[in-house]
Coordinates of C-alpha atoms in Angstrom, one line a residue:
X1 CA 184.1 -83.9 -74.3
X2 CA 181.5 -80.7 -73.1
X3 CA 183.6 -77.6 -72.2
X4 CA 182.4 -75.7 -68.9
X5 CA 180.4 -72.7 -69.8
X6 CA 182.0 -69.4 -68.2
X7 CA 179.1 -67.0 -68.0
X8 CA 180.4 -63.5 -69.2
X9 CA 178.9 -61.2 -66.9
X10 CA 178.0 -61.3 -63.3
X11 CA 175.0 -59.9 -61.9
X12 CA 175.5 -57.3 -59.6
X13 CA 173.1 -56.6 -56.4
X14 CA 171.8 -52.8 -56.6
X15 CA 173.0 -50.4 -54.6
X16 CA 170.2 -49.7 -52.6
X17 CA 169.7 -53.0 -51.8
X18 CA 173.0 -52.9 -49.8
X19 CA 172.4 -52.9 -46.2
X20 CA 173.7 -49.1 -44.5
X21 CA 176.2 -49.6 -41.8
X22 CA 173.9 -49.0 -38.1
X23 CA 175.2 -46.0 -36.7
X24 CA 177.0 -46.6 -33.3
X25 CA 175.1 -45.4 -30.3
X26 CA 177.0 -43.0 -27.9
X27 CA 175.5 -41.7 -24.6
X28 CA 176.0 -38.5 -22.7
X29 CA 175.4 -37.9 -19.2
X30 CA 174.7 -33.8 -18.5
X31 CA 172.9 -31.7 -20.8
X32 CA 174.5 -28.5 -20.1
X33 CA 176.7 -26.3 -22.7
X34 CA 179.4 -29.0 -23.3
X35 CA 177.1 -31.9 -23.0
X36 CA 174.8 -30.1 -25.9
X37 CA 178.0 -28.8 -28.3
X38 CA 179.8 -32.3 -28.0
X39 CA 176.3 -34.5 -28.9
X40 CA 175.5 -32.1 -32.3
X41 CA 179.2 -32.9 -33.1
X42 CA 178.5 -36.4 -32.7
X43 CA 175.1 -35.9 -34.6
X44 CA 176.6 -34.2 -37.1
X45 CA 180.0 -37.3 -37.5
X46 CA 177.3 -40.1 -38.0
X47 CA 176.6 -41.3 -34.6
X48 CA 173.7 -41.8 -32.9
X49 CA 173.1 -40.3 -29.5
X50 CA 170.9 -40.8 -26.4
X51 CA 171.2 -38.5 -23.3
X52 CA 170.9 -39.4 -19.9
X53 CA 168.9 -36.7 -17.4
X54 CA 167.6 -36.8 -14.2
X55 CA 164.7 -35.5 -15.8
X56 CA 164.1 -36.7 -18.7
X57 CA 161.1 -34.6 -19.4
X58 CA 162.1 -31.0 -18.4
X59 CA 165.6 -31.0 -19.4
X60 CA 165.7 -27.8 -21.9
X61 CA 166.5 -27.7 -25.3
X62 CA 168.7 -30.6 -27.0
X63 CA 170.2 -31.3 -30.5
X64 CA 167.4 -32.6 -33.1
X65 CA 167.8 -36.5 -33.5
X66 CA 168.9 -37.0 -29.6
X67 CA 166.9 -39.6 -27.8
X68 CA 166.4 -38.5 -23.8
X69 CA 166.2 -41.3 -21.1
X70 CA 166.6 -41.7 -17.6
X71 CA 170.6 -42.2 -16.4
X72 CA 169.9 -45.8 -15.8
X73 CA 168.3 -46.6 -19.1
X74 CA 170.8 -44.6 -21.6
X75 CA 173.7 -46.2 -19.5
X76 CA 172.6 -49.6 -20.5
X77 CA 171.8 -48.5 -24.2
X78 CA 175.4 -47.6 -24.9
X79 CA 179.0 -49.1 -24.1
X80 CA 180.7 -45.4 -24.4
X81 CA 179.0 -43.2 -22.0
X82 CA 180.6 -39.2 -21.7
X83 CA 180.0 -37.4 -18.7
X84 CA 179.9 -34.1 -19.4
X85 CA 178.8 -33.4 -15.6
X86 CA 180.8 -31.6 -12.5
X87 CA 183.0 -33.8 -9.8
X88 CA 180.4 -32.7 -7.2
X89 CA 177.7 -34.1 -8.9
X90 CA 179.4 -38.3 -9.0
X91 CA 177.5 -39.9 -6.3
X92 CA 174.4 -41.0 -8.0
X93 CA 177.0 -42.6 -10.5
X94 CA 177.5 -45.1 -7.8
X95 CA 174.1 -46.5 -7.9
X96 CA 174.3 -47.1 -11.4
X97 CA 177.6 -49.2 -10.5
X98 CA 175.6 -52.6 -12.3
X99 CA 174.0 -50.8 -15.5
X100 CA 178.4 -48.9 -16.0
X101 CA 180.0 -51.6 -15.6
X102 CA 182.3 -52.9 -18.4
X103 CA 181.2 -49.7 -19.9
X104 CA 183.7 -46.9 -21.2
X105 CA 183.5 -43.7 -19.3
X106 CA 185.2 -41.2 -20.5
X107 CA 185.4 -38.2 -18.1
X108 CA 186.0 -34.6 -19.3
X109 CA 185.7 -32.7 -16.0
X110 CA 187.5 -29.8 -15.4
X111 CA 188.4 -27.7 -11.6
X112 CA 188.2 -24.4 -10.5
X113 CA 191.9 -24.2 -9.7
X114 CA 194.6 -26.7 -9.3
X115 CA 195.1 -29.2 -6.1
X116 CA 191.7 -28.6 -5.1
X117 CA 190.5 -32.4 -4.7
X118 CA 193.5 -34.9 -3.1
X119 CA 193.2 -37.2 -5.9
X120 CA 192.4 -36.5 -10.3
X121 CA 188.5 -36.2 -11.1
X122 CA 189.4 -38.9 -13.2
X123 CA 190.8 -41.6 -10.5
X124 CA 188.6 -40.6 -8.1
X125 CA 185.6 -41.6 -10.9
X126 CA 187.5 -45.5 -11.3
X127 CA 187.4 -45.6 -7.4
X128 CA 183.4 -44.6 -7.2
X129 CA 182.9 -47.0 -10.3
X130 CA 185.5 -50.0 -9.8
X131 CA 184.0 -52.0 -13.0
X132 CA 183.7 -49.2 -15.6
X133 CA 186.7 -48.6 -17.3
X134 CA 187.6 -44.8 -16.5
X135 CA 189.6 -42.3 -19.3
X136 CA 190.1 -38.8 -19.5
X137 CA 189.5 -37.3 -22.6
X138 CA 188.0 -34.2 -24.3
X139 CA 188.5 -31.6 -21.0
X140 CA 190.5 -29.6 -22.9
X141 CA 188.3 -28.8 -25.5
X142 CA 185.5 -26.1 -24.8
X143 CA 181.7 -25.7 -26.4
X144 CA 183.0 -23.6 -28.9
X145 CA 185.6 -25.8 -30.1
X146 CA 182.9 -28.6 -30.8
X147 CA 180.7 -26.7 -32.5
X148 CA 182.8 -25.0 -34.7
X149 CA 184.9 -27.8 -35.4
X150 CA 188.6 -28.0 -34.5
X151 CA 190.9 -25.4 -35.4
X152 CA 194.8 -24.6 -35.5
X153 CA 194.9 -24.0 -31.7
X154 CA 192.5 -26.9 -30.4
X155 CA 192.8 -29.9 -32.9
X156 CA 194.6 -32.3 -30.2
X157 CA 192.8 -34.5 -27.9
X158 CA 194.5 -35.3 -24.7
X159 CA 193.4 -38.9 -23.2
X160 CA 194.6 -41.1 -20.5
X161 CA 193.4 -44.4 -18.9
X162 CA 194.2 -47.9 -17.9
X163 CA 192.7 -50.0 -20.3
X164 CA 194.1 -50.2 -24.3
X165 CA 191.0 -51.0 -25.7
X166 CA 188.8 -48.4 -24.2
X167 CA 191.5 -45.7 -24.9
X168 CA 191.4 -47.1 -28.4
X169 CA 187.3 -46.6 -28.5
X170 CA 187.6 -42.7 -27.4
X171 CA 190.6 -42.1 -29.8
X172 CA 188.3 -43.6 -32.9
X173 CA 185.4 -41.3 -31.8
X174 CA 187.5 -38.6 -31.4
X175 CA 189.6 -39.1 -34.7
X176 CA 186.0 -39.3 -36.5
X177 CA 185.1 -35.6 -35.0
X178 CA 188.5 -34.2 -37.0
X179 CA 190.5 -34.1 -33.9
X180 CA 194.1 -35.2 -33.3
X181 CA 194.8 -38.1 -30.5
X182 CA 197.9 -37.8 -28.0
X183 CA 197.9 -40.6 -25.4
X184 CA 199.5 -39.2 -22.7
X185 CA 199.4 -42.9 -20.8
X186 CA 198.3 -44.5 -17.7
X187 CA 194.7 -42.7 -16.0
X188 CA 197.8 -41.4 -13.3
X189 CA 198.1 -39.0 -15.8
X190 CA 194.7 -37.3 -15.0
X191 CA 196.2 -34.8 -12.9
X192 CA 198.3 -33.5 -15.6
X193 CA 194.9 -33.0 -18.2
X194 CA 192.9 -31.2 -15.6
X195 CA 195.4 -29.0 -15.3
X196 CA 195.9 -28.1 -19.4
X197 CA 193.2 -25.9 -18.6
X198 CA 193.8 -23.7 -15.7
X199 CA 197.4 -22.5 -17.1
X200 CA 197.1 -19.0 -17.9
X201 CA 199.5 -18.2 -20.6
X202 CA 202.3 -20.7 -20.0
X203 CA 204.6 -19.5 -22.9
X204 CA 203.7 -15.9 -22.4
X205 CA 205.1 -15.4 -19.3
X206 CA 209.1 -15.4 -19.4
X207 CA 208.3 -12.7 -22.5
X208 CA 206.3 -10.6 -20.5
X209 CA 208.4 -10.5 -18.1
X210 CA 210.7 -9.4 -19.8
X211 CA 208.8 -6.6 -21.7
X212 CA 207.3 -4.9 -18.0
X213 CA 211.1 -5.2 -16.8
X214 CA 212.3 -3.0 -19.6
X215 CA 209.9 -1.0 -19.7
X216 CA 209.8 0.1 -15.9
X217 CA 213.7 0.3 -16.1
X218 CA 213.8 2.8 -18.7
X219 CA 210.8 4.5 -17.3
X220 CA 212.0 5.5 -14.8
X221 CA 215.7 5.8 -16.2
X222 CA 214.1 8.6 -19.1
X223 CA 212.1 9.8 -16.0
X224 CA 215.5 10.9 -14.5
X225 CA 217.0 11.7 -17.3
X226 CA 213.9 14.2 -18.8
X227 CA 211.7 15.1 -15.9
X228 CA 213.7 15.3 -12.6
X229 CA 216.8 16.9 -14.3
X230 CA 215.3 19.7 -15.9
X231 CA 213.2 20.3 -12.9
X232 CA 216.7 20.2 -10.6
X233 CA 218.7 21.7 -13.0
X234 CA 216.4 24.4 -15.0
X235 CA 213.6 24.8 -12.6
X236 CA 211.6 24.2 -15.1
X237 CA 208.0 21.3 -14.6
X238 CA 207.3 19.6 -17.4
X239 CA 205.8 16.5 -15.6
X240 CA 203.0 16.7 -18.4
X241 CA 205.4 15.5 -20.9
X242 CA 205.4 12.1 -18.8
X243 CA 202.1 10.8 -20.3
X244 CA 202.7 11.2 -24.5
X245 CA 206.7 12.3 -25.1
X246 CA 207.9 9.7 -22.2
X247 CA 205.9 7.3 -23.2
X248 CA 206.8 7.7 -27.0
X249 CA 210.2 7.2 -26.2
X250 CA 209.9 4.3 -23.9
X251 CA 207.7 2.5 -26.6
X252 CA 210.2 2.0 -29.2
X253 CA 213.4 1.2 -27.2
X254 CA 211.6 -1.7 -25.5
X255 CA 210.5 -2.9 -29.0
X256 CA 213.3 -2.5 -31.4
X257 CA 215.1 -4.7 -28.0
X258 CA 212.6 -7.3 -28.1
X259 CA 212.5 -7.8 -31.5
X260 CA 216.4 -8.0 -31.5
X261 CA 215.8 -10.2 -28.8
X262 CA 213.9 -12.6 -31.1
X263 CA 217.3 -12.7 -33.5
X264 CA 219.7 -12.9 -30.7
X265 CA 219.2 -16.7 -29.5
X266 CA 219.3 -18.0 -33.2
X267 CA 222.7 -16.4 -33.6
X268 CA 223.8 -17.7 -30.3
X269 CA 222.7 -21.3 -31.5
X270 CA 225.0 -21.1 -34.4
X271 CA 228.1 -20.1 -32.3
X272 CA 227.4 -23.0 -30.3
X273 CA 227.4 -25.1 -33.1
X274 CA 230.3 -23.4 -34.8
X275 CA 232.8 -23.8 -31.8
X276 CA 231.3 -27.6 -31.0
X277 CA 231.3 -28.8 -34.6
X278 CA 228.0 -30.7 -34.2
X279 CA 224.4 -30.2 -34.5
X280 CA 224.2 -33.1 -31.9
X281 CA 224.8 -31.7 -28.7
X282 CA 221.7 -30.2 -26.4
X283 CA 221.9 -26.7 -26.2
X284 CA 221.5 -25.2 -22.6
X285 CA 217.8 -25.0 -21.1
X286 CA 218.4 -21.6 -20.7
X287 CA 218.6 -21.1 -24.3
X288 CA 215.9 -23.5 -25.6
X289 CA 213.4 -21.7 -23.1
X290 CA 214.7 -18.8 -25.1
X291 CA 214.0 -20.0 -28.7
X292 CA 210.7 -21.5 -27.7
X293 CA 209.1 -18.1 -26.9
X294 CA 210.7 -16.1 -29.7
X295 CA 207.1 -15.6 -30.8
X296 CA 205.5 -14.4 -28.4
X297 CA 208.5 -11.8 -28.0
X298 CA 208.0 -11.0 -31.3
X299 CA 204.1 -10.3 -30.9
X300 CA 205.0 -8.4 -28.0
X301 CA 207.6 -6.2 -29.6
X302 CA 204.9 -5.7 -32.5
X303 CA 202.4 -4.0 -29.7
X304 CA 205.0 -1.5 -28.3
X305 CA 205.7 -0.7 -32.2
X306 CA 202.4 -0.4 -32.8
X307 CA 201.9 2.1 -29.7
X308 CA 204.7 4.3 -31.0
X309 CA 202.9 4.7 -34.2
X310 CA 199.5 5.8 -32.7
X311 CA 201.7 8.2 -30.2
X312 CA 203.5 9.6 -33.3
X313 CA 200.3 10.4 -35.3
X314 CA 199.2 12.2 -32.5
X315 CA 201.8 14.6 -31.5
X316 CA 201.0 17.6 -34.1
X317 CA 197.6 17.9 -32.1
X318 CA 199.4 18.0 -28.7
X319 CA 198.9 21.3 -26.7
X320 CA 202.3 21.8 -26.6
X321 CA 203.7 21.4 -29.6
X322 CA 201.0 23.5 -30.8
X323 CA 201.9 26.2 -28.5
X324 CA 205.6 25.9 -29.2
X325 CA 205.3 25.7 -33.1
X326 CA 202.9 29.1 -32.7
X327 CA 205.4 30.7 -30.0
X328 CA 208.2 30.2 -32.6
X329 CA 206.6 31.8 -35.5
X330 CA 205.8 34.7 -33.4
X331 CA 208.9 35.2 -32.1
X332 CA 210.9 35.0 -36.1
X333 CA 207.8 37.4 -36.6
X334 CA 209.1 39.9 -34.1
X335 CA 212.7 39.7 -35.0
X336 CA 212.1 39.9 -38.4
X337 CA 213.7 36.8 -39.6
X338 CA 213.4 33.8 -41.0
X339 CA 214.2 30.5 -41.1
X340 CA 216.5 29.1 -44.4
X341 CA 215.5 25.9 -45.6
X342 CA 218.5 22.9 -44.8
X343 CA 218.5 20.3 -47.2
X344 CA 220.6 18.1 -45.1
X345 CA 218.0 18.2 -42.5
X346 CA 215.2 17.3 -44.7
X347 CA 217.1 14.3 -46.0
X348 CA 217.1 13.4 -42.4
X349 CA 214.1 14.0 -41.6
X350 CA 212.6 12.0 -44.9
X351 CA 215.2 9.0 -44.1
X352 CA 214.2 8.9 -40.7
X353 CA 210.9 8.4 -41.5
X354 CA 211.3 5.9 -44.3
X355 CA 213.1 3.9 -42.5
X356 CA 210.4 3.4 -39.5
X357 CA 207.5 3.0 -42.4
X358 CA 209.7 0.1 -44.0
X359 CA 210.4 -1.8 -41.0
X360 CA 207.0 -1.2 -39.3
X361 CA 205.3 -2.5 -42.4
X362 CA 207.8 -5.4 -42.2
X363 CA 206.8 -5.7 -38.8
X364 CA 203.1 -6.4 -39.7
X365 CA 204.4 -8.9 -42.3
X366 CA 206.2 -10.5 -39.6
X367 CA 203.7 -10.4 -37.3
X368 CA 200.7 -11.8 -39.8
X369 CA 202.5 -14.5 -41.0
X370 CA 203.3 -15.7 -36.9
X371 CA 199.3 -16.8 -37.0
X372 CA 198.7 -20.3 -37.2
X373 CA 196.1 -19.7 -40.1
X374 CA 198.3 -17.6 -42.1
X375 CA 201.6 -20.1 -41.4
X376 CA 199.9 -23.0 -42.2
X377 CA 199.2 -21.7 -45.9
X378 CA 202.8 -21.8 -46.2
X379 CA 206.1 -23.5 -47.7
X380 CA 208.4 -24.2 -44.8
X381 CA 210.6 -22.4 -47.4
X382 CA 208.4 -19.3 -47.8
X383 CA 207.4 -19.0 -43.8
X384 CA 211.2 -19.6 -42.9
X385 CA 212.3 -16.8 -46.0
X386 CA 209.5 -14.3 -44.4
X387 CA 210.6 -14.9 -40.7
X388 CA 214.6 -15.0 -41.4
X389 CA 215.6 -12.9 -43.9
X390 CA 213.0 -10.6 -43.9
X391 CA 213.2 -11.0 -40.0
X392 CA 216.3 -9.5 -40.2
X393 CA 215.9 -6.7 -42.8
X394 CA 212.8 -5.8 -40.3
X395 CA 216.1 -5.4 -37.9
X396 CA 218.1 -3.4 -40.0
X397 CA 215.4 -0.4 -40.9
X398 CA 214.2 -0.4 -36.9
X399 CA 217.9 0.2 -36.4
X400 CA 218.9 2.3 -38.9
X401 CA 215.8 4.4 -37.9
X402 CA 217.2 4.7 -34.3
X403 CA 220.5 5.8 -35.6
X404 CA 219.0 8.6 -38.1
X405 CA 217.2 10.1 -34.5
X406 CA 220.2 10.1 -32.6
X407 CA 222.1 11.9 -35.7
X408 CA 224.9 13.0 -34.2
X409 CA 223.4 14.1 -30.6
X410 CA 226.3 11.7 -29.4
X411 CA 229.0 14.3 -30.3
X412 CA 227.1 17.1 -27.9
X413 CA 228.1 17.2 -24.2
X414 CA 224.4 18.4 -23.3
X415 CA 223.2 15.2 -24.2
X416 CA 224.9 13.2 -21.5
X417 CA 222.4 14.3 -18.5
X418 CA 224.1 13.6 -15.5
X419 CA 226.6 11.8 -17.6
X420 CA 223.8 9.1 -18.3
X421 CA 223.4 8.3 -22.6
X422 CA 220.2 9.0 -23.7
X423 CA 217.8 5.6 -24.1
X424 CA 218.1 5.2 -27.9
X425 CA 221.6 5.0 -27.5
X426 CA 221.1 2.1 -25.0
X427 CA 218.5 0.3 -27.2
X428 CA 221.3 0.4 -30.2
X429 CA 223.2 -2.0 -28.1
X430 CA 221.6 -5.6 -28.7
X431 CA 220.3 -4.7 -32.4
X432 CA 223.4 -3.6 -33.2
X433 CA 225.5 -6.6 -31.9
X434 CA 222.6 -8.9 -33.7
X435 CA 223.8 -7.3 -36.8
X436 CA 227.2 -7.4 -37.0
X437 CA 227.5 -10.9 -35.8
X438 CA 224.5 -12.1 -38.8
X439 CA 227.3 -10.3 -40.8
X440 CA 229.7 -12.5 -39.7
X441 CA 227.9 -15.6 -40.0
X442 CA 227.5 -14.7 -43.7
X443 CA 230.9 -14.9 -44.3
X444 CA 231.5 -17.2 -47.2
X445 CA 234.2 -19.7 -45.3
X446 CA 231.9 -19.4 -41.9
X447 CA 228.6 -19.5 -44.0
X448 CA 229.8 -22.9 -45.5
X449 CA 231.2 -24.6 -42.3
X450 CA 227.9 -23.9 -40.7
X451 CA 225.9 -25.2 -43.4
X452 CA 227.6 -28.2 -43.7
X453 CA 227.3 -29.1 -39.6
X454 CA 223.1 -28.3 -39.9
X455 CA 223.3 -31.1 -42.8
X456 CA 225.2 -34.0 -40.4
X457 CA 228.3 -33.1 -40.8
X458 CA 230.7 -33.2 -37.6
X459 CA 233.9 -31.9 -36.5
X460 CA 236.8 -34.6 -35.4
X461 CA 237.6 -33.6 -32.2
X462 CA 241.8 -34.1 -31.9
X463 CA 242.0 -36.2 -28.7
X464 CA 239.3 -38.6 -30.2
X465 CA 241.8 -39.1 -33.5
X466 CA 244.8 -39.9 -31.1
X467 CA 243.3 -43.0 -29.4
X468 CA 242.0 -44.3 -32.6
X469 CA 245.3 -44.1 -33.9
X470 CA 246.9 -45.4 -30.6
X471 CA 244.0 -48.5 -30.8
X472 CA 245.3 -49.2 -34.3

């Protein structure tokens, strides 16, 4: 009986004698800024690319390895076709109805401002070219963004349209260039992309409202205070005094409240939580608007803390405290006297300053670790360590520096102008209450409830108890 021979090795085909995959063929309609970032991007993924001009010949400068045809001819060389053109410019797309048609078109045009057109760029593109299948994608990218690659504020691609399959075509494209895909659904949703683009600082708003309302307030309140009353009261103009020593002191009150500000809606959160017993329940709108733009307060707060430092470094060069430093040494000069040094008020003095140089500095750390770039490096541990706790020692210094200025200027009836409190006193007011109740939340027996509702667990509510027991 002959036993079947097994060869022992199997001869393998070389490598280069394997076929390469043929690189996929993409077209591009316009060959403006957009139309020449998003075809080296393409280039530079592995695809092939062929543009489409109405003239062919003279159309400037073009990524190395394009091909350049006529609109008709690169439409029916490619089933993907981008056009990287303005609304204005459609109508010749609907004379090349019969060479688009069961093509992809994927439209990434952008408007002026919003509501200018009755209909989306992108519906109004599937009505011109009924057969093509129409989706929006890519319009809220710019040049920049394709040639530099995607980055921590642009990786998402927005895309919208009727048809699965050619949604699924962009998104693969897309997904190849290093981008993220969100399909935001049918092409009614066109409207919605083209307008991505023409917000102007969406999350910045409610903050900086908030910052030019307390600034103007206590503007004008230290305005009345300073200016007017020593003008009605004294006689005395010292207007001048509005530009560096006003500003100074407007600067830092409207940041150490914005940065308290920051702390304030996380604390309210927890009380919420506390008295409902659940993590499960919505907090109000009101609120969550709140927590989502803690950031930007935060940046915001940083700025005005920023501007009271370069006001501070500048004051020993002022005119007048020049003058009135020189006017005083004269004057001791001429009395024959001097001044004996206080220790108490040098350990003010030094405190006071340490105190701002601390949290300023965690103020910076704070700030730099807010950027995408620098976040994105980090634990949610470490990021949520340098934005909480350190977050709230930031707090504590800025505070504690307000209270070494004030001293004990609250004891003296002169500082009561027109029985008004001075502005630091005011801008002790939110810090202060962010602080004792983070105190309070530490507690050991409140520390523990909370931490134990934030991992699931929930509080029987009484009324719920009796019917079970009534049911049973």
């Amino acid at each position: 009986m002959s036993k079947e021979v097994k060869p022992e090795s199997v001869s393998l085909s070389p490598l280069g004698a394997t076929a390469a995959p043929e690189q996929e063929l993409l077209c591009i309609f316009g060959t403006g800024d957009f139309g020449r970032s998003l075809g080296q991007r393409l280039l530079q993924s592995g695809y092939k690319v062929v543009y489409g001009s109405r003239r062919p010949h003279s159309c400037g400068p073009l990524p190395m390895g394009a091909k350049v045809l006529s609109h008709a001819a690169a439409a029916e060389s490619s089933s993907l076709v981008f056009l990287c053109i303005h609304r204005q410019h459609y109508d010749f797309l609907e004379s090349l109805a019969p060479q688009l048609k069961g093509k992809v078109l994927v439209d990434v045009s952008n408007n002026l401002k919003k509501n200018l057109y009755p209909e989306a760029n992108a519906e109004y593109l599937q009505r011109l070219v009924p057969g093509a299948h129409v989706v929006k994608a890519f319009n809220t990218l710019s040049a920049w963004a394709l040639q530099n690659g995607p980055s921590d504020a642009n990786r998402q691609v927005f895309l919208c349209g009727n048809r699965a399959e050619a949604k699924q075509a962009v998104a693969e494209t897309a997904t190849k260039l290093g981008f993220s895909v969100l399909d935001r659904g049918s092409l009614s949703a066109a409207r919605e992309l083209e307008d991505f683009p023409l917000r102007l600082f969406p999350e910045w708003r409610l903050p900086l409202l908030i910052a030019i309302g307390l600034s103007a307030f206590f503007f004008f309140y230290l305005l009345i205070r300073d200016v007017v009353y020593t003008y009605v009261v004294q006689g005395k103009d010292i207007s001048f005094r509005i530009m560096v020593s006003l500003a100074n002191k407007v600067f830092p009150i409207v940041s150490l409240i914005m940065l308290a500000l920051c702390y304030l809606p996380g604390i309210i959160a927890a009380i919420l939580q506390l008295y409902r017993g659940t993590k499960y329940r919505r907090f109000p709108d009101w609120l969550d608007r709140w927590m989502l733009c803690r950031k930007q307060l935060g940046l915001l707060a940083l700025g005005f803390a920023s501007l009271h430092v370069f006001y501070t470094l500048v004051i020993p060069i002022r005119y007048y405290v020049r003058f009135k430093i020189g006017a005083g040494i004269i004057s001791q000069i001429k009395e024959n006297r001097t001044s004996e040094f206080d220790n108490s008020i040098a350990w003010r003095g030094d405190s006071y300053f340490s105190m701002g140089i601390l949290g300023f500095c965690l103020f910076l750390l704070l700030g730099i670790t807010s950027l995408p770039s620098v976040s994105n490096a980090l634990s949610w541990r470490e990021f949520s360590f340098i934005q909480s706790k350190l977050g709230y020692l930031t707090v504590f210094f800025c505070t504690f520096h307000a209270y070494l200025y004030g001293w004990d200027r609250f004891l003296r009836p002169s500082t009561y102008k027109w029985f008004t409190p001075p502005g630091y006193m005011l801008s002790l007011i939110v810090p202060s209450l962010v602080l004792v109740f983070k105190l309070l939340l530490l507690l050991p027996c409140v520390d523990r409830t909370l931490t134990r509702i934030r991992q699931g667990w929930e509080r029987c509510d009484p009324e719920d108890d009796s019917k079970k027991t009534l049911l049973t």
